[in-house]
Short mmCIF file of C-alpha atoms and ligand atoms in Angstrom, two decimals:
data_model
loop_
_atom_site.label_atom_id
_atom_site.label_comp_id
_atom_site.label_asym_id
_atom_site.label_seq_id
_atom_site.Cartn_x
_atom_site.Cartn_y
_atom_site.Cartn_z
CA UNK A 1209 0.00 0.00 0.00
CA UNK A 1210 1.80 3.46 -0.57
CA UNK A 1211 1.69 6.07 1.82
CA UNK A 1212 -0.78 8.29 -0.33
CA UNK A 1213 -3.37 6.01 0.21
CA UNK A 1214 -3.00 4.98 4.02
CA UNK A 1215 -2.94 8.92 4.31
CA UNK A 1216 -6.28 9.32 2.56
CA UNK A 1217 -8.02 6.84 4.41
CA UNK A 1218 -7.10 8.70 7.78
CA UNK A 1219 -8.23 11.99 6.44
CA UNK A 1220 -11.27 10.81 4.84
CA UNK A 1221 -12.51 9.27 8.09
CA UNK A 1222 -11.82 12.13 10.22
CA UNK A 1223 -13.99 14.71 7.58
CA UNK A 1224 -16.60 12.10 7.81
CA UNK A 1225 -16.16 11.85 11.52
CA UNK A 1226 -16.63 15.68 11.69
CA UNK A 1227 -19.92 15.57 9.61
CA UNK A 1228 -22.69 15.10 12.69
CA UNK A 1229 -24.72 12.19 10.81
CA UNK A 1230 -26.81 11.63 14.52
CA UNK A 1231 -29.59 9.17 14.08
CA UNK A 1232 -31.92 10.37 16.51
CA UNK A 1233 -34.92 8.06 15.03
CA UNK A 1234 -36.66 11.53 14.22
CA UNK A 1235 -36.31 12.66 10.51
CA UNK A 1236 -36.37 15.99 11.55
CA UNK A 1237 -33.29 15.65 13.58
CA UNK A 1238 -31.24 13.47 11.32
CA UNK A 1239 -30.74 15.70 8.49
CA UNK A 1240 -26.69 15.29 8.71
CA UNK A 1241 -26.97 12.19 6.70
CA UNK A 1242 -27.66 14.46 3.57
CA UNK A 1243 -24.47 16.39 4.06
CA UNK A 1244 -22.19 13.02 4.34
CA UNK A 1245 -23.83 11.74 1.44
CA UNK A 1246 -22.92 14.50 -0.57
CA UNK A 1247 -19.20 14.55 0.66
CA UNK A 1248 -19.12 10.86 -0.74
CA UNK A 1249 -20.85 11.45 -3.77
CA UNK A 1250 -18.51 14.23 -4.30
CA UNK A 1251 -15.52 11.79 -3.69
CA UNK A 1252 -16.96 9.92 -5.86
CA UNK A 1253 -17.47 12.01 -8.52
CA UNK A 1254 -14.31 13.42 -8.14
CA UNK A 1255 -12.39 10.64 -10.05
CA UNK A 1256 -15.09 10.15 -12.05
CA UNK A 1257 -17.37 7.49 -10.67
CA UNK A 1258 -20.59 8.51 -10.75
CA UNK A 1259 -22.35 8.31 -7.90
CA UNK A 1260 -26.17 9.20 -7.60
CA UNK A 1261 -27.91 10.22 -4.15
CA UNK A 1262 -31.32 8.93 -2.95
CA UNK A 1263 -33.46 10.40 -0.46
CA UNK A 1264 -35.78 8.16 1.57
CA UNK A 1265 -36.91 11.03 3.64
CA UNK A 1266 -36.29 14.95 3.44
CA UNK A 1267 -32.41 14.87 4.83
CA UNK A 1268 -32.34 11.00 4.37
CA UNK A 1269 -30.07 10.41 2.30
CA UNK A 1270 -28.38 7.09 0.29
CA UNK A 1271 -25.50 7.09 -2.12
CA UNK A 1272 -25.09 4.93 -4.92
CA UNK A 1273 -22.51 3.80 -7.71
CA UNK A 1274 -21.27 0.79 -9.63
CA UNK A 1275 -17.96 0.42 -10.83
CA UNK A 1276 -17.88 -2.14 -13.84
CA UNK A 1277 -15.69 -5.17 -13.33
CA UNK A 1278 -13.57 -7.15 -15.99
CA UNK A 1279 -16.52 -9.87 -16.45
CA UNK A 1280 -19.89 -8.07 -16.34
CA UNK A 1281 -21.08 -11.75 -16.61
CA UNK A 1282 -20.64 -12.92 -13.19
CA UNK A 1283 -22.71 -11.48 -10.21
CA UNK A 1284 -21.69 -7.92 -8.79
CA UNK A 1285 -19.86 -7.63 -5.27
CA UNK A 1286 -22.17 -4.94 -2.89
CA UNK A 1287 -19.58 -3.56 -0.52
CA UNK A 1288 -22.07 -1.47 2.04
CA UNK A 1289 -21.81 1.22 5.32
CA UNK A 1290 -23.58 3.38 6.79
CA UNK A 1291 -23.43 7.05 7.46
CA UNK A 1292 -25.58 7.44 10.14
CA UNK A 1293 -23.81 7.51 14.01
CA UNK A 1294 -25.96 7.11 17.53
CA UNK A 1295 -25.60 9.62 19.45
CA UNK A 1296 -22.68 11.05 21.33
CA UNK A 1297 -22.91 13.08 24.80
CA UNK A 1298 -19.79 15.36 24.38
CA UNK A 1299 -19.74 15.80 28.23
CA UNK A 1300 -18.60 11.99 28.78
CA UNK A 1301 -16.10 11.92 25.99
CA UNK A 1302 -12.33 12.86 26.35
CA UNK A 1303 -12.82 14.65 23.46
CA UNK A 1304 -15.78 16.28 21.68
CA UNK A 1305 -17.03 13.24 19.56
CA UNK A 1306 -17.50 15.08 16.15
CA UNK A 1307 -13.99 16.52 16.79
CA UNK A 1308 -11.90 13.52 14.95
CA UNK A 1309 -8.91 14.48 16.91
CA UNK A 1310 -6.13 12.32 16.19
CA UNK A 1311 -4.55 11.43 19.48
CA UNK A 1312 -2.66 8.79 21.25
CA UNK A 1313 -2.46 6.46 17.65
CA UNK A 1314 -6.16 6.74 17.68
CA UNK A 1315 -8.42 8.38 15.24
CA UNK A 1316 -11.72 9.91 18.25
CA UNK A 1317 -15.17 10.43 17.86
CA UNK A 1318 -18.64 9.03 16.71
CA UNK A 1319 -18.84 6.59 14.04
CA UNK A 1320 -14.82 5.29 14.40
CA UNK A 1321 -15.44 1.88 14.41
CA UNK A 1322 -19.01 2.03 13.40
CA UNK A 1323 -18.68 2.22 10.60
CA UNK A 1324 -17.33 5.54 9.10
CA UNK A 1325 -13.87 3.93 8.99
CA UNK A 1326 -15.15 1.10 6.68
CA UNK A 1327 -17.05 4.08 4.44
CA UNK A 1328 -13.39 6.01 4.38
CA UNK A 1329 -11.63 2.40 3.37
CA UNK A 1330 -14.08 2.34 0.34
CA UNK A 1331 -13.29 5.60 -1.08
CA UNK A 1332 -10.07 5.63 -0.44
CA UNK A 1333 -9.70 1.83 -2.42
CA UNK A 1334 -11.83 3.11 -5.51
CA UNK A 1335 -10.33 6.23 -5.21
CA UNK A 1336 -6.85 4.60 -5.69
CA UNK A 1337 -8.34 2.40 -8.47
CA UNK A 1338 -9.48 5.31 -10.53
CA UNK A 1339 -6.15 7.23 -10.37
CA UNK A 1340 -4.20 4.32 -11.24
CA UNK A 1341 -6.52 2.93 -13.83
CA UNK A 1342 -7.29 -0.59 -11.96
CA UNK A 1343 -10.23 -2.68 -12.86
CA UNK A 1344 -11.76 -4.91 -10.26
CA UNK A 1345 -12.68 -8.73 -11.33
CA UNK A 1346 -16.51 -8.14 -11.98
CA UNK A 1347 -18.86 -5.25 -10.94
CA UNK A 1348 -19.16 -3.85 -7.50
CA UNK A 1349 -22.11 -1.68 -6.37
CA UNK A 1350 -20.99 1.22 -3.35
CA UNK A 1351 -23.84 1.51 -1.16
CA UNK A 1352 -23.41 4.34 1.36
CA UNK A 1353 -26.46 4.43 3.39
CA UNK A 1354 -29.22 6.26 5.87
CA UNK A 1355 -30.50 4.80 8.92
CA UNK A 1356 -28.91 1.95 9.90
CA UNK A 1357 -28.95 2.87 13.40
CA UNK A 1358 -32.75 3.25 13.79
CA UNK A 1359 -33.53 0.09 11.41
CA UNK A 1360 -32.71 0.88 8.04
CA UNK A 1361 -36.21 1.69 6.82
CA UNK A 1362 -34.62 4.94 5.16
CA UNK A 1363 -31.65 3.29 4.32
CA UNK A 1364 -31.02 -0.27 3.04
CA UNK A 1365 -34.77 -1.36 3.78
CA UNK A 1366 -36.12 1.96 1.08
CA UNK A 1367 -33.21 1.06 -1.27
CA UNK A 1368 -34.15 -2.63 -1.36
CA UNK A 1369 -38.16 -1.92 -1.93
CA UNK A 1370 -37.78 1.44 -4.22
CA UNK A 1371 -34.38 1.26 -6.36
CA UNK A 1372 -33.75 -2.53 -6.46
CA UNK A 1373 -32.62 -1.78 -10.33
CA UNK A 1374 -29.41 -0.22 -8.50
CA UNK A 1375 -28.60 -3.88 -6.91
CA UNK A 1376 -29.36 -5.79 -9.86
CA UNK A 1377 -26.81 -8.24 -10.42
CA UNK A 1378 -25.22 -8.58 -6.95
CA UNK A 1379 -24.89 -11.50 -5.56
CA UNK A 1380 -22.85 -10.76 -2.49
CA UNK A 1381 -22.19 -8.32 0.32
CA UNK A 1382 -19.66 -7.21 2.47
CA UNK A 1383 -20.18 -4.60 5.55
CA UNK A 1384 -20.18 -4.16 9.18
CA UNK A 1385 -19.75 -6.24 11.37
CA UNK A 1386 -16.44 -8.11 11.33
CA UNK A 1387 -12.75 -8.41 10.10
CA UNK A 1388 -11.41 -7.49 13.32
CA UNK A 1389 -8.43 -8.95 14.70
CA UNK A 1390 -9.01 -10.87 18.02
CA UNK A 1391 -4.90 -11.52 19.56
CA UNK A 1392 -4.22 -15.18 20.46
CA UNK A 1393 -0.49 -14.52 20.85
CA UNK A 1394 2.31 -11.87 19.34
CA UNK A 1395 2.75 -13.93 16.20
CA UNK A 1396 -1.09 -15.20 15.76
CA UNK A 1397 -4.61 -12.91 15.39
CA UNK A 1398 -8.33 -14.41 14.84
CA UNK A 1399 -9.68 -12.07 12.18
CA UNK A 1400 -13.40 -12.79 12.95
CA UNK A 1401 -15.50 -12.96 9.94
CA UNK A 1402 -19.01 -12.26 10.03
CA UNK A 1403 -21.31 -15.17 8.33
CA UNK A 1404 -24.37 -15.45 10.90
CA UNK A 1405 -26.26 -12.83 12.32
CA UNK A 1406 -29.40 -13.16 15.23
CA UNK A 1407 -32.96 -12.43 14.10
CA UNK A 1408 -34.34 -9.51 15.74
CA UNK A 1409 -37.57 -9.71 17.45
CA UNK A 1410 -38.67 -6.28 18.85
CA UNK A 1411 -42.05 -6.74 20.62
CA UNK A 1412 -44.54 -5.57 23.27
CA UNK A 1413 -46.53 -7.56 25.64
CA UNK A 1414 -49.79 -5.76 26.81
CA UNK A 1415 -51.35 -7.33 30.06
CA UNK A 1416 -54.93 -6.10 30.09
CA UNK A 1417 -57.15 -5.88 33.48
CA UNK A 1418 -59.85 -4.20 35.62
CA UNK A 1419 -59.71 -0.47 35.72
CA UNK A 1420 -60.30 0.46 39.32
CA UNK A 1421 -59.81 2.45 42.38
CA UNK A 1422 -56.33 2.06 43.82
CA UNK A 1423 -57.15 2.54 47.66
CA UNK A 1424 -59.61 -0.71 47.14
CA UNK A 1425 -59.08 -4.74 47.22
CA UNK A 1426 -58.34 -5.45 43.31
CA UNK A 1427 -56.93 -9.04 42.07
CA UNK A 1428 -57.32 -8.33 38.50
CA UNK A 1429 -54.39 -5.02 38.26
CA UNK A 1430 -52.58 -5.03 34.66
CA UNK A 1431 -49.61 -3.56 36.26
CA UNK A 1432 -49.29 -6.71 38.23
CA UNK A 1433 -50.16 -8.76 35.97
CA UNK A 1434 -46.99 -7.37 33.80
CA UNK A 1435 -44.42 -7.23 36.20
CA UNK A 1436 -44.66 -10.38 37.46
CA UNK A 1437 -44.14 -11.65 33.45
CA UNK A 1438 -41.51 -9.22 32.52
CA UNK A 1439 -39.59 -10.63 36.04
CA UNK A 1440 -40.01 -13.78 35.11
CA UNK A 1441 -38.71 -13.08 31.32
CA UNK A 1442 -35.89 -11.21 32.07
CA UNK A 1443 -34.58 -13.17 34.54
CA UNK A 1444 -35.30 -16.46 32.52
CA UNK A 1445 -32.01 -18.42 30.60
CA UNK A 1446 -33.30 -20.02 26.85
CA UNK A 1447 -31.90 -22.97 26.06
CA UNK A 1448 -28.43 -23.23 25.04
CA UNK A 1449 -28.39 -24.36 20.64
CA UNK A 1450 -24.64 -23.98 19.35
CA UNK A 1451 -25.54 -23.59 15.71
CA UNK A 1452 -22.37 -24.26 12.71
CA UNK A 1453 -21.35 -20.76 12.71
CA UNK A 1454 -20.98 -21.11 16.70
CA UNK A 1455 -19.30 -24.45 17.03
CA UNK A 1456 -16.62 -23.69 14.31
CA UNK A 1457 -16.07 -20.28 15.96
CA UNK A 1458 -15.29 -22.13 19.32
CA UNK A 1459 -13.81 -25.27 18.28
CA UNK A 1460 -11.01 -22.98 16.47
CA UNK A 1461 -10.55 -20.48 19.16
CA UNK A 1462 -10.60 -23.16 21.96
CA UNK A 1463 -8.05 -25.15 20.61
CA UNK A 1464 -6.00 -21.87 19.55
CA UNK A 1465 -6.15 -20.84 23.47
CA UNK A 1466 -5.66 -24.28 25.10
CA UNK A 1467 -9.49 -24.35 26.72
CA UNK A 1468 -11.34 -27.00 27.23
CA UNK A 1469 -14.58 -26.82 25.48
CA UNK A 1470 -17.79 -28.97 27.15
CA UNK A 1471 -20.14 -29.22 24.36
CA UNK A 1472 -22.55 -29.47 27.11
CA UNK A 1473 -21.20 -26.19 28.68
CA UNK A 1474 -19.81 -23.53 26.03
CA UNK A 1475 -20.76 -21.01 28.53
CA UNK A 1476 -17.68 -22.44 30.73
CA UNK A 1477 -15.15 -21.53 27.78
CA UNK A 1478 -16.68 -18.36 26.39
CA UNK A 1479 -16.15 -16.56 29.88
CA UNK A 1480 -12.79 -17.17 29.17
CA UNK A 1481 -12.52 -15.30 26.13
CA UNK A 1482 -12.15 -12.08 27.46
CA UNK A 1483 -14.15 -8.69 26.44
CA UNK A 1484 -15.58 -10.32 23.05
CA UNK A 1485 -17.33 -13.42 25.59
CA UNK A 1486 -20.35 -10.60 25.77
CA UNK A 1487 -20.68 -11.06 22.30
CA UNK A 1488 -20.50 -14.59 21.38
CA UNK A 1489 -22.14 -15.27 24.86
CA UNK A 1490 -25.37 -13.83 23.52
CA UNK A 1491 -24.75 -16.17 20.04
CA UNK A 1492 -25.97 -19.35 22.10
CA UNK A 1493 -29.56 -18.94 22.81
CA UNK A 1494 -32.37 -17.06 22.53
CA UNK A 1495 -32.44 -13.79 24.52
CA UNK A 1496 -35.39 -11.30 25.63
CA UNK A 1497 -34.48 -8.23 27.33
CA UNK A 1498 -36.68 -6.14 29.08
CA UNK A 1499 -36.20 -2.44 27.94
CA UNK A 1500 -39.07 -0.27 28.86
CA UNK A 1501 -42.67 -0.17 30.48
CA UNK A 1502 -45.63 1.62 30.66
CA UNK A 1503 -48.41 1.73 32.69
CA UNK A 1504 -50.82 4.31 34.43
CA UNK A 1505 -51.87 8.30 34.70
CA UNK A 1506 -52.76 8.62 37.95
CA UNK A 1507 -51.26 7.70 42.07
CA UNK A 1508 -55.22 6.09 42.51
CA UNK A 1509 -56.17 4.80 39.43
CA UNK A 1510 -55.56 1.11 38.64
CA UNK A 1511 -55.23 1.32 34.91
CA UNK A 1512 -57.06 -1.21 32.69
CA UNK A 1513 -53.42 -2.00 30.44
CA UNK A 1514 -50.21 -1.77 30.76
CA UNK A 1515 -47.43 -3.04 28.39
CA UNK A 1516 -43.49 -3.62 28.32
CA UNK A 1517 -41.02 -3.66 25.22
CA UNK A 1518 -39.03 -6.58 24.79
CA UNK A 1519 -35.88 -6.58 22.82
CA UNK A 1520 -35.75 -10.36 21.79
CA UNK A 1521 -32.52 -12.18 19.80
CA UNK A 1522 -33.17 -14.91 17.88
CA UNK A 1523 -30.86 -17.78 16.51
CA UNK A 1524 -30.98 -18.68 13.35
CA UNK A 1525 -34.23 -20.73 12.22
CA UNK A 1526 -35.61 -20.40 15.87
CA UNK A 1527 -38.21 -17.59 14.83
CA UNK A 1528 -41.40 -19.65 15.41
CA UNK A 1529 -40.04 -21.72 18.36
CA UNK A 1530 -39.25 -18.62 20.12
CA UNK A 1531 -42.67 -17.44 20.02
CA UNK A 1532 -43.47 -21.08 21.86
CA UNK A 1533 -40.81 -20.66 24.31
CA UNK A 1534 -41.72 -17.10 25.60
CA UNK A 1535 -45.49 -18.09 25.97
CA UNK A 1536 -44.60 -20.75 28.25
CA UNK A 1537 -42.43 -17.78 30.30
CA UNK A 1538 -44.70 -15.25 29.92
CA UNK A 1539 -47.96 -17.23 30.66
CA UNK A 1540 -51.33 -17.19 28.40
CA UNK A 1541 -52.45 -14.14 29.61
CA UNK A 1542 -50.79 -11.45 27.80
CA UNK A 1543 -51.08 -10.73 24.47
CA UNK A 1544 -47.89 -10.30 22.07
CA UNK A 1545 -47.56 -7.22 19.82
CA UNK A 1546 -44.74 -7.73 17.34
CA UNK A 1547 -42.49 -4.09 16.72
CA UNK A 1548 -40.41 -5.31 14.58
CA UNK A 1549 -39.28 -8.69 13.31
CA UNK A 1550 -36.49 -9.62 11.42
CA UNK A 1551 -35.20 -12.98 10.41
CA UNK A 1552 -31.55 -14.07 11.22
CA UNK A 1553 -29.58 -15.12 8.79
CA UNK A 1554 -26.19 -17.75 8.39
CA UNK A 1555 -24.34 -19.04 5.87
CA UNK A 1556 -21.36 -21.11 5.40
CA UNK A 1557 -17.62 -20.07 6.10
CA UNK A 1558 -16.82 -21.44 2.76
CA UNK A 1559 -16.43 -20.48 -1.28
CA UNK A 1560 -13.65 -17.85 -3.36
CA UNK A 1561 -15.10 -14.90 -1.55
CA UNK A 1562 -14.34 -16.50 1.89
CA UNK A 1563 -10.93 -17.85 0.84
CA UNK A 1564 -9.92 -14.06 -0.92
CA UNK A 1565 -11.29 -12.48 2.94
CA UNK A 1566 -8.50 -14.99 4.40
CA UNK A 1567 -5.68 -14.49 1.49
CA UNK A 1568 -6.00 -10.42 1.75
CA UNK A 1569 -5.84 -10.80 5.81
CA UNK A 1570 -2.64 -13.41 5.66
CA UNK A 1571 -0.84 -11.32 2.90
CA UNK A 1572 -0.78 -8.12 5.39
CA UNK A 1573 -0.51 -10.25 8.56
CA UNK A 1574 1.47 -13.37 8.41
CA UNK A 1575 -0.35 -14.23 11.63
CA UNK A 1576 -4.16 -13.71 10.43
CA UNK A 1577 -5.93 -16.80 10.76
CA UNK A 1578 -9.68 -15.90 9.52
CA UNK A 1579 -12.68 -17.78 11.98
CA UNK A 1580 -16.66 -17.34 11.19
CA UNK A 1581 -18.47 -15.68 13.92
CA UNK A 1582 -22.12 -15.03 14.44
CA UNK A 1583 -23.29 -11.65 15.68
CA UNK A 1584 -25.56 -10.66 18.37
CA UNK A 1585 -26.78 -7.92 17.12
CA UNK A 1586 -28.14 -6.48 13.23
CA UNK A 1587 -27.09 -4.53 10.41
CA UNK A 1588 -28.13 -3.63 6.67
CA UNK A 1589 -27.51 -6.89 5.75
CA UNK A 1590 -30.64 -8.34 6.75
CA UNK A 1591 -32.25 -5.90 3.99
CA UNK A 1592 -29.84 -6.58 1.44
CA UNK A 1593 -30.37 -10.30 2.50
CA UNK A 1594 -33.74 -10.30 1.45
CA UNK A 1595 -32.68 -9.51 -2.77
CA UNK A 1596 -31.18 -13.01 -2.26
CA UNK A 1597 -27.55 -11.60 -1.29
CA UNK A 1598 -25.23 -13.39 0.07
CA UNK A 1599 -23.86 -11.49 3.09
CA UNK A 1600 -20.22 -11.17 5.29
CA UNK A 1601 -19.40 -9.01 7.80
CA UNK A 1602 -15.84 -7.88 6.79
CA UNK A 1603 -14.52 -4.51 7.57
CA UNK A 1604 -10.95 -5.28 8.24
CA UNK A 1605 -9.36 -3.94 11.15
CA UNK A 1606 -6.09 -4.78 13.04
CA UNK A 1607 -6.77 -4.12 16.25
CA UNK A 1608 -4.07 -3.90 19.48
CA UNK A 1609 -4.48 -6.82 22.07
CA UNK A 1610 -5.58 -4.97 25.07
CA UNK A 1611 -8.32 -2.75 23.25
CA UNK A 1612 -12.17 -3.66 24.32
CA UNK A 1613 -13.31 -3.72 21.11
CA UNK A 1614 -16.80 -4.58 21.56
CA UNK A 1615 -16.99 -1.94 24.10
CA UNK A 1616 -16.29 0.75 21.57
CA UNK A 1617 -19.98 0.77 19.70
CA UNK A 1618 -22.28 3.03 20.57
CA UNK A 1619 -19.55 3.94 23.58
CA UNK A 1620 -17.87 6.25 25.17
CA UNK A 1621 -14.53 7.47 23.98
CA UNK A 1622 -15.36 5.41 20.28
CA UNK A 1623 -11.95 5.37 18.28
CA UNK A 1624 -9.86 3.61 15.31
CA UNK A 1625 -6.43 3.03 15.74
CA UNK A 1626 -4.68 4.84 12.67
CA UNK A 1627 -2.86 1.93 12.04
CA UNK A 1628 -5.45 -0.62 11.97
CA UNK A 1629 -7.08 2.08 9.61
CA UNK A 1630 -4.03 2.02 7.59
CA UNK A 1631 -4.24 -1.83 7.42
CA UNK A 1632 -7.62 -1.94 6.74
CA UNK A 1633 -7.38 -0.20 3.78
CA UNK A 1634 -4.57 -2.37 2.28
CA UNK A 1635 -6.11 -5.60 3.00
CA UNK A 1636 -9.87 -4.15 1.27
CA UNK A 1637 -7.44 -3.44 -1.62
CA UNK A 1638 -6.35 -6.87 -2.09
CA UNK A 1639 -9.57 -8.40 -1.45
CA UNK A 1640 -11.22 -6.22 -3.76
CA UNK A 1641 -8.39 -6.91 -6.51
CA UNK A 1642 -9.13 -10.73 -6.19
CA UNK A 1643 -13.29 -10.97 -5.30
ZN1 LIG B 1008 -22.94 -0.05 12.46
#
């Protein structure tokens, strides 16, 4: 990689850093997405890839461009981020979080690691491709999108229903959430690859009851009623299902780390894997967290309802079993309102796209070993999965052995090391080159 291009990518992240691109879940408060998508568009159309901007939303905005590959005949590659950041309180950061002060070998603020260092890899790749004339192996489609943070539905989710003509053709995806380097030893790094993702299952439960008067005897109170199921719910352990992407996660790392893994008990050997054990912790059941509740207007009035959210994670294929499973926590009683509901998705660790991920990591690192991993949470690619994409979270990143990774999204104090940035970029390069 020459030093042009590892420079680029560090200045590129930090303008994008500095452009406030808050998803507040409120269009009217999330116009920064507009003025990132134009900065990309106008990178883009800078070396002469055209790039064309969608709005889902006044101030929701998409970018998107295809760069023709060497055989138009095979099925394009979608490489995908998005522009959108949670939000940052400034008064518990070390420094303001739209600042993208460079400081300590860290690139600071909002959107570091998610994702707006992937989005400044991307430009800075095709950027370098243009200038030096390089053709990739068959198309690729950029999608730079809204939303991402609040569910996509004015990002991926509008580009997949109203401009599927601008994904014709692809066949797979890269994007958040994986590529990072997890440090088994000074001359050996897991590069976790993305290829499973949980199913979300946002939903409410609404216990109904007797509207009353709260100084009198009452045995039919909604807010009881509730409580005593969202207790029992949140406190409740799901079954423990170590699904393909799982086992061959843990069988690698196990035997990489010397610990002793109890098919019976994974739970034994994943609290052993340091800060990323909160994330593949939550890849072995089914989990419902209890995130909210209302109930009531008034110190003597028994309301007749009262409801909870539930944030629910489901393993792959365990959509409709789930729904068993929390009826038999929850009781018959309450009635299930679904919020949202998204499948999960998996697919094998396998194939030229997976074996050019592992090439491109070993040919910067001599110690990258690539390992699938399934994650917790959700991204774009569950919209982009639905077109019949094949999807991978790899956004490379070499990462230092003592930095909480996980930690860093949606935290405090979010940051890139400028190396791993530098890295980054060089291995996307190769991968790209060879996809
Ligand atoms: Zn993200």
């Amino acid at each position: 990689m020459n030093d042009a291009v590892a420079d680029e990518v560090v200045d590129l992240c930090r303008d994008l850093i500095r452009i406030d691109t808050t998803n507040t879940g409120d269009n009217a408060t999330s116009a920064g997405e507009r003025v990132a998508a134009e900065y990309v568009a106008t990178r883009l159309d800078e070396v002469g890839i055209d790039a064309r901007i969608y709005e889902s939303a006044p101030g929701r905005a998409n970018v998107l461009a295809r760069i023709p590959g060497a055989d138009p005949g095979r099925g394009a590659l979608l490489v995908h981020g998005h522009l959108d950041v949670v939000p940052a309180d400034a008064s518990e950061w070390s420094v303001h979080p739209f600042s993208g002060e460079i400081r300590d070998g860290y690139l600071w603020g909002r959107g570091a690691v998610d994702m707006k260092d992937f989005d400044a890899m991307v430009l800075a790749v095709v950027r370098r491709w243009r200038r030096e004339g390089v053709t990739p192996p068959r198309d690729i489609v950029l999608a730079f999108t809204a939303d991402e943070e609040a569910g996509s539905d004015y990002g991926a989710r509008y580009l997949v229903n109203e401009h599927p003509e601008e994904l014709a053709g692809c066949t797979e995806a890269i994007g958040e959430v994986g590529g990072f380097s997890y440090s088994v030893s000074d001359d050996l790094r897991l590069y976790l690859i993305e290829t499973a993702e949980k199913g979300i299952e946002w939903l409410r439960l609404v216990a109904r009851g007797r509207p009353g008067h709260g100084s009198m005897v009452h045995d039919d109170n909604a807010v009881t009623a509730l409580a005593e199921a969202v207790a029992r719910l949140g406190r409740h352990r799901f079954p423990v299902v170590v699904t393909p992407t799982v086992r061959a996660f843990l069988t690698e790392v196990c035997e990489l780390l010397d610990i002793e893994l109890d098919p019976d008990d994974p739970e034994t050997a994943i609290a052993k894997l340091g800060p990323i054990s909160a994330i593949i912790g939550a890849t072995i059941r089914n989990t419902a967290n209890p995130t909210g509740l209302t109930a009531g207007y008034k110190h003597n009035v028994i309301p007749g309802r009262a409801s909870a959210t539930i944030d629910c994670r489901t393993l792959p294929g365990q959509s409709e079993l789930f729904v068993e499973q929390l009826r038999e926590v929850i009781g018959p009683d309450l009635d299930i309102e679904y919020v949202q509901r998204q499948p999960a998705l998996e697919t094998g660790f396998d194939g030229a796209l997976v074996d050019a991920m592992a090439a491109a990591l070993r040919a910067e690192d001599p110690g990258a070993r690539a390992v699938p991993y399934m994650l917790s949470g959700g991204t774009d690619a569950k919209a982009f999965h639905t077109l019949g994409i094949r999807c991978f979270g790899f956004a490379p990143l070499r990462l230092p052995p003592d930095l909480n990774f996980a930690a860093l999204f949606h935290g405090i104090d979010e940051r890139v090391p400028v190396d791993g940035l530098r890295f980054g970029v060089s291995v996307l390069d190769r991968f790209l080159r060879n996809c």
